PDB file of C-alpha atoms in Angstrom:
ATOM      1  CA  UNK I 359     -66.267  71.831  82.907  1.00 73.00           C
ATOM      2  CA  UNK I 360     -63.382  74.296  82.425  1.00 87.00           C
ATOM      3  CA  UNK I 361     -62.995  77.523  84.379  1.00 91.00           C
ATOM      4  CA  UNK I 362     -64.302  79.782  81.591  1.00 92.00           C
ATOM      5  CA  UNK I 363     -67.652  77.977  81.323  1.00 91.00           C
ATOM      6  CA  UNK I 364     -68.102  78.138  85.067  1.00 92.00           C
ATOM      7  CA  UNK I 365     -67.155  81.904  85.075  1.00 95.00           C
ATOM      8  CA  UNK I 366     -69.637  82.495  82.247  1.00 94.00           C
ATOM      9  CA  UNK I 367     -72.447  80.788  84.105  1.00 95.00           C
ATOM     10  CA  UNK I 368     -71.851  82.700  87.332  1.00 96.00           C
ATOM     11  CA  UNK I 369     -71.453  85.914  85.619  1.00 96.00           C
ATOM     12  CA  UNK I 370     -74.721  85.458  83.682  1.00 96.00           C
ATOM     13  CA  UNK I 371     -76.452  84.725  86.965  1.00 96.00           C
ATOM     14  CA  UNK I 372     -74.986  87.890  88.558  1.00 96.00           C
ATOM     15  CA  UNK I 373     -75.861  90.095  85.570  1.00 97.00           C
ATOM     16  CA  UNK I 374     -79.414  88.787  85.269  1.00 97.00           C
ATOM     17  CA  UNK I 375     -80.051  89.135  88.970  1.00 97.00           C
ATOM     18  CA  UNK I 376     -78.687  92.716  89.147  1.00 97.00           C
ATOM     19  CA  UNK I 377     -80.852  93.486  86.098  1.00 96.00           C
ATOM     20  CA  UNK I 378     -84.025  92.025  87.730  1.00 96.00           C
ATOM     21  CA  UNK I 379     -83.240  93.811  90.973  1.00 96.00           C
ATOM     22  CA  UNK I 380     -82.879  97.236  89.052  1.00 96.00           C
ATOM     23  CA  UNK I 381     -86.115  96.701  87.249  1.00 96.00           C
ATOM     24  CA  UNK I 382     -87.882  95.696  90.542  1.00 95.00           C
ATOM     25  CA  UNK I 383     -86.413  98.744  92.359  1.00 94.00           C
ATOM     26  CA  UNK I 384     -87.226 101.241  89.643  1.00 95.00           C
ATOM     27  CA  UNK I 385     -90.431 100.059  88.171  1.00 94.00           C
ATOM     28  CA  UNK I 386     -92.218  97.593  90.453  1.00 92.00           C
ATOM     29  CA  UNK I 387     -91.378  98.606  94.101  1.00 92.00           C
ATOM     30  CA  UNK I 388     -94.259 100.173  96.112  1.00 89.00           C
ATOM     31  CA  UNK I 389     -96.754  99.270  93.505  1.00 90.00           C
ATOM     32  CA  UNK I 390     -99.769  96.987  93.926  1.00 91.00           C
ATOM     33  CA  UNK I 391     -98.807  93.285  93.835  1.00 91.00           C
ATOM     34  CA  UNK I 392     -95.026  94.018  93.624  1.00 92.00           C
ATOM     35  CA  UNK I 393     -94.215  90.498  94.680  1.00 93.00           C
ATOM     36  CA  UNK I 394     -96.083  88.818  91.975  1.00 95.00           C
ATOM     37  CA  UNK I 395     -94.835  91.176  89.241  1.00 94.00           C
ATOM     38  CA  UNK I 396     -91.339  90.486  90.441  1.00 95.00           C
ATOM     39  CA  UNK I 397     -92.111  86.724  90.061  1.00 95.00           C
ATOM     40  CA  UNK I 398     -93.316  87.336  86.520  1.00 95.00           C
ATOM     41  CA  UNK I 399     -89.936  88.899  85.723  1.00 96.00           C
ATOM     42  CA  UNK I 400     -87.706  86.593  87.750  1.00 96.00           C
ATOM     43  CA  UNK I 401     -89.092  83.242  86.588  1.00 96.00           C
ATOM     44  CA  UNK I 402     -88.434  83.911  82.779  1.00 97.00           C
ATOM     45  CA  UNK I 403     -85.001  85.209  83.810  1.00 97.00           C
ATOM     46  CA  UNK I 404     -84.275  81.834  85.499  1.00 96.00           C
ATOM     47  CA  UNK I 405     -85.474  79.904  82.481  1.00 96.00           C
ATOM     48  CA  UNK I 406     -83.275  81.907  80.121  1.00 97.00           C
ATOM     49  CA  UNK I 407     -80.312  81.547  82.350  1.00 96.00           C
ATOM     50  CA  UNK I 408     -80.781  77.783  82.679  1.00 95.00           C
ATOM     51  CA  UNK I 409     -81.290  77.370  78.838  1.00 95.00           C
ATOM     52  CA  UNK I 410     -78.083  79.434  78.084  1.00 96.00           C
ATOM     53  CA  UNK I 411     -76.173  77.523  80.897  1.00 95.00           C
ATOM     54  CA  UNK I 412     -77.151  74.182  79.419  1.00 93.00           C
ATOM     55  CA  UNK I 413     -75.991  75.198  76.049  1.00 93.00           C
ATOM     56  CA  UNK I 414     -72.578  76.123  77.476  1.00 91.00           C
ATOM     57  CA  UNK I 415     -71.699  73.184  79.678  1.00 91.00           C
ATOM     58  CA  UNK I 416     -71.325  69.436  79.180  1.00 89.00           C
ATOM     59  CA  UNK I 417     -74.200  67.357  80.414  1.00 87.00           C
ATOM     60  CA  UNK I 418     -72.601  65.594  83.321  1.00 90.00           C
ATOM     61  CA  UNK I 419     -73.845  64.922  86.889  1.00 92.00           C
ATOM     62  CA  UNK I 420     -71.120  67.234  88.328  1.00 92.00           C
ATOM     63  CA  UNK I 421     -72.072  70.078  86.008  1.00 91.00           C
ATOM     64  CA  UNK I 422     -75.716  69.580  86.882  1.00 92.00           C
ATOM     65  CA  UNK I 423     -74.858  69.882  90.564  1.00 95.00           C
ATOM     66  CA  UNK I 424     -72.785  73.023  89.826  1.00 94.00           C
ATOM     67  CA  UNK I 425     -75.938  74.534  88.099  1.00 94.00           C
ATOM     68  CA  UNK I 426     -78.192  73.583  90.872  1.00 95.00           C
ATOM     69  CA  UNK I 427     -75.812  75.227  93.528  1.00 96.00           C
ATOM     70  CA  UNK I 428     -75.512  78.369  91.307  1.00 95.00           C
ATOM     71  CA  UNK I 429     -79.338  78.570  91.098  1.00 95.00           C
ATOM     72  CA  UNK I 430     -79.968  78.072  94.729  1.00 96.00           C
ATOM     73  CA  UNK I 431     -77.317  80.636  95.794  1.00 96.00           C
ATOM     74  CA  UNK I 432     -78.465  83.054  93.074  1.00 95.00           C
ATOM     75  CA  UNK I 433     -82.084  82.671  94.067  1.00 95.00           C
ATOM     76  CA  UNK I 434     -81.282  83.177  97.698  1.00 95.00           C
ATOM     77  CA  UNK I 435     -79.308  86.286  96.955  1.00 94.00           C
ATOM     78  CA  UNK I 436     -82.043  87.941  94.810  1.00 95.00           C
ATOM     79  CA  UNK I 437     -84.971  86.943  97.071  1.00 96.00           C
ATOM     80  CA  UNK I 438     -83.598  87.985 100.269  1.00 95.00           C
ATOM     81  CA  UNK I 439     -83.240  91.815  99.437  1.00 94.00           C
ATOM     82  CA  UNK I 440     -86.564  91.796  97.587  1.00 95.00           C
ATOM     83  CA  UNK I 441     -88.443  90.305 100.451  1.00 94.00           C
ATOM     84  CA  UNK I 442     -86.677  92.757 102.825  1.00 94.00           C
ATOM     85  CA  UNK I 443     -87.909  95.665 100.522  1.00 92.00           C
ATOM     86  CA  UNK I 444     -91.453  94.319 100.163  1.00 91.00           C
ATOM     87  CA  UNK I 445     -91.779  93.858 104.078  1.00 90.00           C
ATOM     88  CA  UNK I 446     -90.696  97.508 104.551  1.00 86.00           C
ATOM     89  CA  UNK I 447     -93.452  98.962 102.347  1.00 74.00           C
TER      90      UNK I 447
END
């Protein structure tokens, strides 16, 4: 995988996660079942990100591990602030 492909995959994850966080903070936070509504937005976002990423990269074991690492880190970085916000309310 070349640098540009990796950069696009990481940039997409960042942009999508920021978008989901903004949607959560603006429309879902402090509403009933905010966590479940967050999941209904976040899971399709992950599926779209994965499909786009699979179209971009070559299908090798190393690239799959890179996608897996990006997914785990991206999920951790989005779930941590959301869980903190939900626990505050």
